[in-house]
Short mmCIF file of C-alpha atoms and ligand atoms in Angstrom, two decimals:
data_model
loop_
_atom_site.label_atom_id
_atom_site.label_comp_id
_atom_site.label_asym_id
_atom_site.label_seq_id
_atom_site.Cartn_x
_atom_site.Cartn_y
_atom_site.Cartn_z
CA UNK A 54 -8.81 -25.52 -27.17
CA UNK A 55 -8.35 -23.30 -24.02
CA UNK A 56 -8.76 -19.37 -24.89
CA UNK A 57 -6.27 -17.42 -23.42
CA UNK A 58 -7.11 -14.90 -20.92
CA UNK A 59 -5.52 -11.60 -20.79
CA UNK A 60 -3.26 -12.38 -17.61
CA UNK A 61 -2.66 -15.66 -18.36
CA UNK A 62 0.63 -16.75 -18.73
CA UNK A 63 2.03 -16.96 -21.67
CA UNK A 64 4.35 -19.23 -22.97
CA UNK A 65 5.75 -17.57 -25.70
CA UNK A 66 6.56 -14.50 -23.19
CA UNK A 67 10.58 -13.70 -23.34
CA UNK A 68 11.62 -14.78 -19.84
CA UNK A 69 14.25 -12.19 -17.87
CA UNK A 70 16.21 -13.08 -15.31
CA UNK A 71 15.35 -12.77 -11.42
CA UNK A 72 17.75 -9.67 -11.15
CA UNK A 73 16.21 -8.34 -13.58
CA UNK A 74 12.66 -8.31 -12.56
CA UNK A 75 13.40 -7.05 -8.96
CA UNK A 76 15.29 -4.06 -10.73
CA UNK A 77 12.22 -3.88 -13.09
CA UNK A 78 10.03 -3.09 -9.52
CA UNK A 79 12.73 -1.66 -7.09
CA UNK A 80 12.89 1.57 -10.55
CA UNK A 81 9.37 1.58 -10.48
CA UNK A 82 8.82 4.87 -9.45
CA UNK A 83 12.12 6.24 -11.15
CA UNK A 84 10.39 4.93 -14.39
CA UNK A 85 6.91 5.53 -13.85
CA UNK A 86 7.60 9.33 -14.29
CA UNK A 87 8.15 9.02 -17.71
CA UNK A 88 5.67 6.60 -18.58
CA UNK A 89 3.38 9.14 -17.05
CA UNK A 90 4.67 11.95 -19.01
CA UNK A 91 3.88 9.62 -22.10
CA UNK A 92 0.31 9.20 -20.66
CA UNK A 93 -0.45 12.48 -20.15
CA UNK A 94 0.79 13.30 -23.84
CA UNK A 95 -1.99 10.78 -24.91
CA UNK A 96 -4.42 12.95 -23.24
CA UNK A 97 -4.97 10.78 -20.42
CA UNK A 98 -6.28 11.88 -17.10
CA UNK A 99 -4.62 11.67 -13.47
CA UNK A 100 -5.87 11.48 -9.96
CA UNK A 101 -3.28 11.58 -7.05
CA UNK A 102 -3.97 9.78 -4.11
CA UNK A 103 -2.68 9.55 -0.39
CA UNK A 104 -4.25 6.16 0.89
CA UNK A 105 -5.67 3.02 0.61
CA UNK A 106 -9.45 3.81 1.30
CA UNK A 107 -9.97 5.57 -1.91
CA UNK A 108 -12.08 3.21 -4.36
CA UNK A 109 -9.55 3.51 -7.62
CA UNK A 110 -11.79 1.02 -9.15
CA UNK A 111 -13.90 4.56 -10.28
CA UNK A 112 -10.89 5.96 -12.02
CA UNK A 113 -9.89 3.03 -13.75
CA UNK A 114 -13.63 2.54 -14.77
CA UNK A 115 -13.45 5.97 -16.17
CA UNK A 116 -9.94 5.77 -18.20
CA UNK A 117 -8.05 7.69 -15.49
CA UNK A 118 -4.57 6.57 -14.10
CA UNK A 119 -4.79 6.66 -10.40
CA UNK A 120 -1.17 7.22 -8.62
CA UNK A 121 -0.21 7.03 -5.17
CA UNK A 122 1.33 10.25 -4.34
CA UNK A 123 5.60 11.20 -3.18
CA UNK A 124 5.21 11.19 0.74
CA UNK A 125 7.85 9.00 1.44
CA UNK A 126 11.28 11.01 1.54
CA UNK A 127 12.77 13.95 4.17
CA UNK A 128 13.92 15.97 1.04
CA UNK A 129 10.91 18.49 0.98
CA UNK A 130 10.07 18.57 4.50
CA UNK A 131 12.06 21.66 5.61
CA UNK A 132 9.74 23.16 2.78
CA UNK A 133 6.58 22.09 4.73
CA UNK A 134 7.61 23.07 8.00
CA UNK A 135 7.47 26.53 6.77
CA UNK A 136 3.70 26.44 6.85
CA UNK A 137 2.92 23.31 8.84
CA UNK A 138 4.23 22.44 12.56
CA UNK A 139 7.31 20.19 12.54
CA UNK A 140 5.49 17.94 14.93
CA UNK A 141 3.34 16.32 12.49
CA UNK A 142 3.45 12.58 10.67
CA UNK A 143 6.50 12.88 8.21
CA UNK A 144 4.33 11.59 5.77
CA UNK A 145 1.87 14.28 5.91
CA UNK A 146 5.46 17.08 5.94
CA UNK A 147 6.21 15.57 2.54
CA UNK A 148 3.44 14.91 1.24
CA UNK A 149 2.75 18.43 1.32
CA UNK A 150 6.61 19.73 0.77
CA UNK A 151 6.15 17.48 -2.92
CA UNK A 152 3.18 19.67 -3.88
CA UNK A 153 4.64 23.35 -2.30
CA UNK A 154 8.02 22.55 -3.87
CA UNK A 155 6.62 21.19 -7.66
CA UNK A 156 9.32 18.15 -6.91
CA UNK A 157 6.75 15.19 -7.38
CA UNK A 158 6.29 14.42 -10.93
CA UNK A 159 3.28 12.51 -10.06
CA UNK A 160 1.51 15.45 -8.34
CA UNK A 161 2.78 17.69 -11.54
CA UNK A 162 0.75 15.10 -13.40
CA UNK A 163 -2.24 14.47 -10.81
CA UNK A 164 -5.60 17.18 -12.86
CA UNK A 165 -6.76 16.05 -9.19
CA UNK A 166 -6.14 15.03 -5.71
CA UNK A 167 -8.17 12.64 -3.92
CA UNK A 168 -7.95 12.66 -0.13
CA UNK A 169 -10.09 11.27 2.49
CA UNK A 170 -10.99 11.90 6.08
CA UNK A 171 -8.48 9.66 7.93
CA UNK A 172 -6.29 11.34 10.57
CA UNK A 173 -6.37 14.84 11.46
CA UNK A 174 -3.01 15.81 10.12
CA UNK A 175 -4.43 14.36 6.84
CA UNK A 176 -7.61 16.38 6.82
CA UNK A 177 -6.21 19.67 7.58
CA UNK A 178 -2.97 19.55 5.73
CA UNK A 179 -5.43 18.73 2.58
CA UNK A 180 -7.28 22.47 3.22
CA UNK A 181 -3.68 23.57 2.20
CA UNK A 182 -3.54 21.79 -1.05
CA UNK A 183 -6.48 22.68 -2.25
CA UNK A 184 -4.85 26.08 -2.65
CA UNK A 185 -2.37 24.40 -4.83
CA UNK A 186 -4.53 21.77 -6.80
CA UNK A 187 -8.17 20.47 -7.26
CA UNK A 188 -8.68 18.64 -4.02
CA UNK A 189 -11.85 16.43 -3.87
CA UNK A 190 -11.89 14.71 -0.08
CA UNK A 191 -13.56 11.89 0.54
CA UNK A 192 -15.47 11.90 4.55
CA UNK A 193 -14.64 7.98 5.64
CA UNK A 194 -16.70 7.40 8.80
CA UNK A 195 -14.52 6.41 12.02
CA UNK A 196 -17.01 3.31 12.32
CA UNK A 197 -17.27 0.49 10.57
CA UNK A 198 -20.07 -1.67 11.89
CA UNK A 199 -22.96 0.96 12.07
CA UNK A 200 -25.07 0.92 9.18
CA UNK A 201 -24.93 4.82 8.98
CA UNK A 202 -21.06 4.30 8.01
CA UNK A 203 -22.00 2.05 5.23
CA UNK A 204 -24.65 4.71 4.23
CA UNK A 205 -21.94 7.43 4.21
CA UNK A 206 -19.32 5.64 2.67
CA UNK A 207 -21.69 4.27 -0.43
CA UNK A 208 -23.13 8.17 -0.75
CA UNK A 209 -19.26 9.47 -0.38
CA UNK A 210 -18.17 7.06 -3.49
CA UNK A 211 -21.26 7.98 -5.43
CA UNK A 212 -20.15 11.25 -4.89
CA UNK A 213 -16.59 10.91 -5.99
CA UNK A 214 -18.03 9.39 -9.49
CA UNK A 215 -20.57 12.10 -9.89
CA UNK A 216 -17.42 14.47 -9.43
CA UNK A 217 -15.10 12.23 -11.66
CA UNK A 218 -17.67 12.45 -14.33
CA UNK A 219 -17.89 16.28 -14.41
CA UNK A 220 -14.32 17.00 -14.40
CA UNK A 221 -13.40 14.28 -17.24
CA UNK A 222 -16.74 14.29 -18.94
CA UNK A 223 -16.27 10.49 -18.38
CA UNK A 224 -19.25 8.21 -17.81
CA UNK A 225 -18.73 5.53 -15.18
CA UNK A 226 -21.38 2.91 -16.33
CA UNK A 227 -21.94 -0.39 -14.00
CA UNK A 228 -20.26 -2.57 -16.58
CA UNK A 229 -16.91 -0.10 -16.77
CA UNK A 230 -16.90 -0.23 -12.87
CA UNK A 231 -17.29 -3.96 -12.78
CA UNK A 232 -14.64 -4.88 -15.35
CA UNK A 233 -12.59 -2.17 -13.06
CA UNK A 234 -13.37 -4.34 -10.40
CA UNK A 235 -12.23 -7.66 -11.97
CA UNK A 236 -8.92 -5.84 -13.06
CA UNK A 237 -7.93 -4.53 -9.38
CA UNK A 238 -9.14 -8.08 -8.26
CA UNK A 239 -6.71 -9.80 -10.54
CA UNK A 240 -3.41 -7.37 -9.16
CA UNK A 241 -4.54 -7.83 -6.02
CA UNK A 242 -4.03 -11.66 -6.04
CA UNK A 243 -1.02 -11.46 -7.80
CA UNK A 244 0.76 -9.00 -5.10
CA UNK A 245 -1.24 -11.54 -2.79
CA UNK A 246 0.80 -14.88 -4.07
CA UNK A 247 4.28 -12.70 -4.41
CA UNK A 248 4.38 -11.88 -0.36
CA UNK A 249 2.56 -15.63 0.39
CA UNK A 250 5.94 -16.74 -1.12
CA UNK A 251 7.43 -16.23 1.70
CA UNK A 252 5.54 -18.72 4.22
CA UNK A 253 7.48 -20.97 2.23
CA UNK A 254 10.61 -21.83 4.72
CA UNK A 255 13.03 -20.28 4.43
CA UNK A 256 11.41 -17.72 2.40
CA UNK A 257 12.40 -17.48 -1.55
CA UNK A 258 12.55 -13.51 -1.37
CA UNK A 259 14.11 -10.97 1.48
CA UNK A 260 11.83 -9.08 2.77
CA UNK A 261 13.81 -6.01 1.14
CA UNK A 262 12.76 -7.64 -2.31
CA UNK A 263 9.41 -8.35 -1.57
CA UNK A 264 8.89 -5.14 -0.23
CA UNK A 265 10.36 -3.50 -3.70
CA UNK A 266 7.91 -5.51 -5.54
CA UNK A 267 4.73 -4.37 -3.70
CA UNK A 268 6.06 -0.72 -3.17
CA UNK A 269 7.08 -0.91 -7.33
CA UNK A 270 4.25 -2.13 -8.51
CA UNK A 271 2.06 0.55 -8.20
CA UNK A 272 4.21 2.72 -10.40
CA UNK A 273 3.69 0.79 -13.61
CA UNK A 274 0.83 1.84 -15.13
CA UNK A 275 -0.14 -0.88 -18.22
CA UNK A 276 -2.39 -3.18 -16.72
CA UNK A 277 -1.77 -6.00 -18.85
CA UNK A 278 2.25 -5.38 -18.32
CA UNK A 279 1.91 -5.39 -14.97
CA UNK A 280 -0.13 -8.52 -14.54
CA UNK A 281 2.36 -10.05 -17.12
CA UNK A 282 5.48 -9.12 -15.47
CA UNK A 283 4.12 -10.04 -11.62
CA UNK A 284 3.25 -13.71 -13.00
CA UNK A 285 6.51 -13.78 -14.32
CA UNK A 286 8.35 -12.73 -11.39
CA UNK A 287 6.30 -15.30 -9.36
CA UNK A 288 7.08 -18.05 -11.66
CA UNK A 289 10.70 -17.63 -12.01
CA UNK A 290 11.08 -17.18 -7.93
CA UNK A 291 9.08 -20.60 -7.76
CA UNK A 292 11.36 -22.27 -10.54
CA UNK A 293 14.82 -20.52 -8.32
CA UNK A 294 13.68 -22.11 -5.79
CA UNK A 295 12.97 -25.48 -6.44
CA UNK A 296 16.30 -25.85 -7.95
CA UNK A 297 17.53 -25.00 -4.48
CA UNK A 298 18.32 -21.42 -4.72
CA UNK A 299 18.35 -20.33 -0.85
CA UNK A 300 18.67 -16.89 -0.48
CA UNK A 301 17.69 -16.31 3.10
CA UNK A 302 19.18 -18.77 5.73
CA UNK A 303 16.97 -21.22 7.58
CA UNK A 304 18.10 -19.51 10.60
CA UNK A 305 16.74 -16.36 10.33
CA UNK A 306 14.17 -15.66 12.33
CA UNK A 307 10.58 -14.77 10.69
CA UNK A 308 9.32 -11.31 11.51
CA UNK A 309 6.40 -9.58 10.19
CA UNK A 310 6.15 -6.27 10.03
CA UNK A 311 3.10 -3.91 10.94
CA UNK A 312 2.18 -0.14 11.73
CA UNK A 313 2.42 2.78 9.20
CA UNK A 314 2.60 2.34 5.32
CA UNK A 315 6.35 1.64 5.20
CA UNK A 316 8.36 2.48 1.67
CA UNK A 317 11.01 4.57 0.81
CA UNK A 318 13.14 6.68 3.80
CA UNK A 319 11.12 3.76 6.04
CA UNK A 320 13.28 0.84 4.21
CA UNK A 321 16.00 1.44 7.04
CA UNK A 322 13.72 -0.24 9.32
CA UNK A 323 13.67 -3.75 7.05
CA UNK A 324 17.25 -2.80 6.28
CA UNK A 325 17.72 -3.43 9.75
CA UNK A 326 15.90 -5.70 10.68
CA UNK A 327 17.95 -8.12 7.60
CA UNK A 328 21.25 -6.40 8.54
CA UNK A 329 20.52 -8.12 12.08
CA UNK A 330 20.09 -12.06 10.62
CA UNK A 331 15.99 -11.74 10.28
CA UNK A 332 13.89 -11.77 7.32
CA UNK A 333 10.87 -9.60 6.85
CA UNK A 334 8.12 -12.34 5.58
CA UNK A 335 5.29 -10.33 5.98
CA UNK A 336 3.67 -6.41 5.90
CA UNK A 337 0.93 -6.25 7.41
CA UNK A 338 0.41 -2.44 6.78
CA UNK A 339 -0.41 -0.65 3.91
CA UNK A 340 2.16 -1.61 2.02
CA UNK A 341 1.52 -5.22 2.10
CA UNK A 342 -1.52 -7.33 3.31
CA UNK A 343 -3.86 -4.63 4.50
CA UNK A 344 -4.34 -3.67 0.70
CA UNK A 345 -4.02 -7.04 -0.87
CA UNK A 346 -5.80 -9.86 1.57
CA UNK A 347 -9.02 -9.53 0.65
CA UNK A 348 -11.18 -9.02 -2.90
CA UNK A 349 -14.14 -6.50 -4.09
CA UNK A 350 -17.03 -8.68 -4.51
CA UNK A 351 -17.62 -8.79 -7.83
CA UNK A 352 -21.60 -9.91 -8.22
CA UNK A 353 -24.61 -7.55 -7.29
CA UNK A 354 -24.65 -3.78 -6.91
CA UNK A 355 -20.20 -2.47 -7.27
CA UNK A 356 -21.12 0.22 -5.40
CA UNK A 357 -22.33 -1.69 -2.33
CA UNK A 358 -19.43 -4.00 -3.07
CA UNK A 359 -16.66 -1.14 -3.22
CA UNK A 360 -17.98 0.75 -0.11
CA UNK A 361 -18.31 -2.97 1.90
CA UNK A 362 -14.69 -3.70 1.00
CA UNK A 363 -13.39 -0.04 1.08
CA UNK A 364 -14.63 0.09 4.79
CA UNK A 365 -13.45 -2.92 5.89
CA UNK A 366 -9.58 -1.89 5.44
CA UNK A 367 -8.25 -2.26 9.40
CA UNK A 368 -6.82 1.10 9.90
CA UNK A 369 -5.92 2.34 13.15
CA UNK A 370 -8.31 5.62 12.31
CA UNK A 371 -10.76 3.12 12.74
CA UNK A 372 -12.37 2.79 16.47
CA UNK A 373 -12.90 0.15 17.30
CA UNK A 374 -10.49 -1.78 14.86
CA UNK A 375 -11.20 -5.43 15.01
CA UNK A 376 -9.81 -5.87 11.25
CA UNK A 377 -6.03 -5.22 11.99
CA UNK A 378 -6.36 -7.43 14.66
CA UNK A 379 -7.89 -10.45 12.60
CA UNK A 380 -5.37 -9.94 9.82
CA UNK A 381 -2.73 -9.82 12.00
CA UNK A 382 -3.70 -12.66 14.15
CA UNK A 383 -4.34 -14.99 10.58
CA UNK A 384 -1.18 -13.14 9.16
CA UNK A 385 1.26 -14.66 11.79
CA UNK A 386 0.14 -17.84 11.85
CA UNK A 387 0.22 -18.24 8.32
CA UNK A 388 3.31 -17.00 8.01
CA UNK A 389 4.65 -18.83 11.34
CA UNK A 390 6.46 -15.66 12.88
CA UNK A 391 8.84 -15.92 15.82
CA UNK A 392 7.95 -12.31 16.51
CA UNK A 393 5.80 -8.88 15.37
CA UNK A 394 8.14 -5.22 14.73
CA UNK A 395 6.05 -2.34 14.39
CA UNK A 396 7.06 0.98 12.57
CA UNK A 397 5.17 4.18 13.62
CA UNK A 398 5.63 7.45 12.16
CA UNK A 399 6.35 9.75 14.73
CA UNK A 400 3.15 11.72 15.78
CA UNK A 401 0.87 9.16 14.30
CA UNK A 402 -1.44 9.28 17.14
CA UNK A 403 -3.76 6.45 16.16
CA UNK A 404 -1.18 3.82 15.49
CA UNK A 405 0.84 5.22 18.23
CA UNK A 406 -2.74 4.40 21.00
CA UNK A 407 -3.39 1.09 19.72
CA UNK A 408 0.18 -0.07 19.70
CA UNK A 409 -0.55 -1.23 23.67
CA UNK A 410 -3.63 -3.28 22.58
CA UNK A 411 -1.84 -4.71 19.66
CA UNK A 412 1.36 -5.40 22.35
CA UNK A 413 -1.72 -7.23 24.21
CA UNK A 414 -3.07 -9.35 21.32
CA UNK A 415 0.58 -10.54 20.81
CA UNK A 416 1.09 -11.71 24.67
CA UNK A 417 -1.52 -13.61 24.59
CA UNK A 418 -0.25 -15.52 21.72
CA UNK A 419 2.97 -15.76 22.99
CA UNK A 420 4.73 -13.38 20.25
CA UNK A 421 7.43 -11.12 20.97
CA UNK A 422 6.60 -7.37 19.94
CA UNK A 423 8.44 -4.59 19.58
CA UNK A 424 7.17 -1.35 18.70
CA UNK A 425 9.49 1.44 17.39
CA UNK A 426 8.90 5.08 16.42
CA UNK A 427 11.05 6.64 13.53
CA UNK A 428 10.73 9.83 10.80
CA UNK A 429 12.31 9.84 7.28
CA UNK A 430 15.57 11.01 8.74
CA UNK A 431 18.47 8.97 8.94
CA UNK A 432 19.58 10.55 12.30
CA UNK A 433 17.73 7.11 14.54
CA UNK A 434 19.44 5.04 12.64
CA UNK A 435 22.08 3.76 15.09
CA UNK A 436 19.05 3.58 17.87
CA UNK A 437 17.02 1.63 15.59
CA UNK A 438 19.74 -0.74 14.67
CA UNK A 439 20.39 -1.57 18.69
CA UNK A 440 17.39 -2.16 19.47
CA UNK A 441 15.79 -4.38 16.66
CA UNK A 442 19.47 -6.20 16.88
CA UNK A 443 18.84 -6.83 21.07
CA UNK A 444 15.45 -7.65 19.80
CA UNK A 445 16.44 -10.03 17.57
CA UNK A 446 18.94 -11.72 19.41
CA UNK A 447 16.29 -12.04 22.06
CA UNK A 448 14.12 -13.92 19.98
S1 LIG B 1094 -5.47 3.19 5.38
S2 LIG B 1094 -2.47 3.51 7.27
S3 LIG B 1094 -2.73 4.78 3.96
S4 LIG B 1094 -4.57 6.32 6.67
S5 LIG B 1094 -0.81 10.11 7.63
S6 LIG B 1094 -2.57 7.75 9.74
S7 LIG B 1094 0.96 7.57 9.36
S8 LIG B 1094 -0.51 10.27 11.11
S9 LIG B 1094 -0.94 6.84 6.35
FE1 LIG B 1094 -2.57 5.46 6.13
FE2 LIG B 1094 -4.79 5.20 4.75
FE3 LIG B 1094 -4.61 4.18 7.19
FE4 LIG B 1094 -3.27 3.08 5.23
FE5 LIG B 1094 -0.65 8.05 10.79
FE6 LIG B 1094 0.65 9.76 9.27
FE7 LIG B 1094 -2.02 9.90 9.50
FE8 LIG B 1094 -0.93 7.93 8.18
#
């Protein structure tokens, strides 16, 4: 007989309905705050972090929760423009105006902060948190293809577990990080077969839903749960739609979507964008592929294998960048796009630079492009709608 796996299926699980499940992921975060509360109260640890670079394979190996931090919403910013200039990434304004303000739960939570060297914004905006909370930051090299970047990056993560295991009094053996490993692996290809749903045509999910699903997910906090409830939601689209359920029309056109992490105030974009008679299929960004497209190795040394994959991630802090531009290239032929929209934060320099070779890499395949800089504010909102609408109706 076949042993059952945790993550496997199960067939005696109670089965909810499709509503259901998206709310379970679009009140992720709502909920997560007090399942964190409960976590803490267990004695766990928490580690806050900011982006997708940092390894959270070592806090999972060593019984932390990790949690992505609030940096998504305009409500603390007029807090962080006290101290920082109000030309600066919105997501770097509120991540700080969370931590100066006490508003995000999850930074209430976080006995540490995580950061890395990614963008300048980033790098000096965490100088100012450290005032408020233990800040560890992480140096990422710019490079990736130089073996001294793979030298740095291994030494930085050794670091980050020599500093994990001091502050928890946690050991991180090879076996704990490996089975870490496998764990992350295992989400990863879940949130990997929810947003390949949609290259089905016409997709089985808006790209509002998927989007709540990916952005959700990393607010629940049981492993096991989360695998559970992710093959379930996968499942019962599958079974929707092969007993016809349509819920996007076969007309709408295919866009994916690409630039800065997108989530929260940043929905208005793929509002828009399905407001206009397009679906979202895919994120390339943060949000969507860039984390979940690939896996951590999972033979030989984990610390080779977390720094190789680590470094790999195509961010636009990265110079060159060749990654982005492989994903993206695989990304909308996979997911047969009629054209590319790309969200940048205002002042995010990098993105902001290699938006014209990205506009390049699109021409020469023949796919519209349109680029489009917003904040958290909803004051662009009538801008943004005319122009992805013209660009739609263009397409
Ligand atoms: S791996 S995309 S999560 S850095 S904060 S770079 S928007 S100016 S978030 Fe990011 Fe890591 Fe890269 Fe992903 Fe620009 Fe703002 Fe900087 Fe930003």
């Amino acid at each position: 007989m076949e042993m059952k796996k945790e993550g496997d299926l199960a067939v005696d699980m109670p089965m909810h309905g499709l509503p259901e499940l998206f709310e379970s992921f679009s009140d992720a975060r709502k909920q997560g705050f007090l399942a964190m509360k409960s976590l803490k109260e267990q004695g766990y640890g928490v580690v806050g972090t900011f982006c997708s670079y940092v390894p959270v394979e070592l806090f999972l190996a060593a019984g932390l929760i990790p949690v992505g931090l609030c940096s998504t919403s305009e409500e603390t910013i007029p807090a962080a423009e006290k101290t920082l200039p109000s030309n600066l990434c919105p997501l770097i304004k509120a991540s700080y105006g969370f931590a100066v303000t006490g508003t995000c739960p999850y930074m209430y939570f976080s006995d540490m902060v995580v950061g890395e060297t990614t963008c300048d914004g980033k790098i000096k905006m965490y100088e100012l948190l450290g005032e408020i909370k233990d800040v560890h930051v992480m140096e990422l090299p710019r490079s990736q293809h130089k073996e001294s970047s793979m030298a740095l990056w291994r030494s930085e993560i050794q670091l980050l577990k020599k500093k994990i295991e001091e502050k928890f009094k946690a050991e991180i053996t090879d076996e704990k990080l490996r089975e870490a490993i496998r764990e992350r692996n295992r989400e990863r290809a879940l949130l990997k077969a929810v947003y390949e749903l949609s290259a089905l045509k016409p997709p089985p999910l808006s790209g509002l839903q998927q989007l709540q699903i990916l952005y959700g997910a990393q607010y629940k906090f049981n492993h096991g749960e989360k695998v559970r409830e992710l093959e379930e939601t996968i499942c019962r689209v599958k079974e929707a739609y092969a007993e016809g359920k349509r819920p996007v029309s076969e007309k709408a056109k295919r866009i994916l979507v690409s630039g800065c992490p997108i989530g929260g105030a940043t929905e208005k974009v793929v509002r828009l964008i399905e407001e206009s008679g397009a679906v979202a299929v895919v994120y390339e960004n943060c949000t969507g592929a860039k984390q979940y497209d690939r896996q951590v190795p999972e033979t030989g040394d984990p610390y080779e294998a977390l720094a190789g994959y680590y470094l790999d991630i195509g961010c636009s802090v990265m110079s060159p960048n060749p990654n982005r531009f492989e994903l993206l290239g695989r990304l909308c032929a996979q997911f047969d796009v009629c054209g590319v929209i790309e969200m940048l934060l205002q002042s995010c320099h990098t993105y902001a630079v290699e938006s014209r070779r990205i506009w390049e890499f699109l021409k020469e395949r023949e796919l519209p492009f349109l680029s489009l800089e917003t904040d958290y504010s909803s004051s662009d909102t009538g801008q943004l709608k005319t122009r992805i609408a013209a660009f739609i109706e263009m397409l």
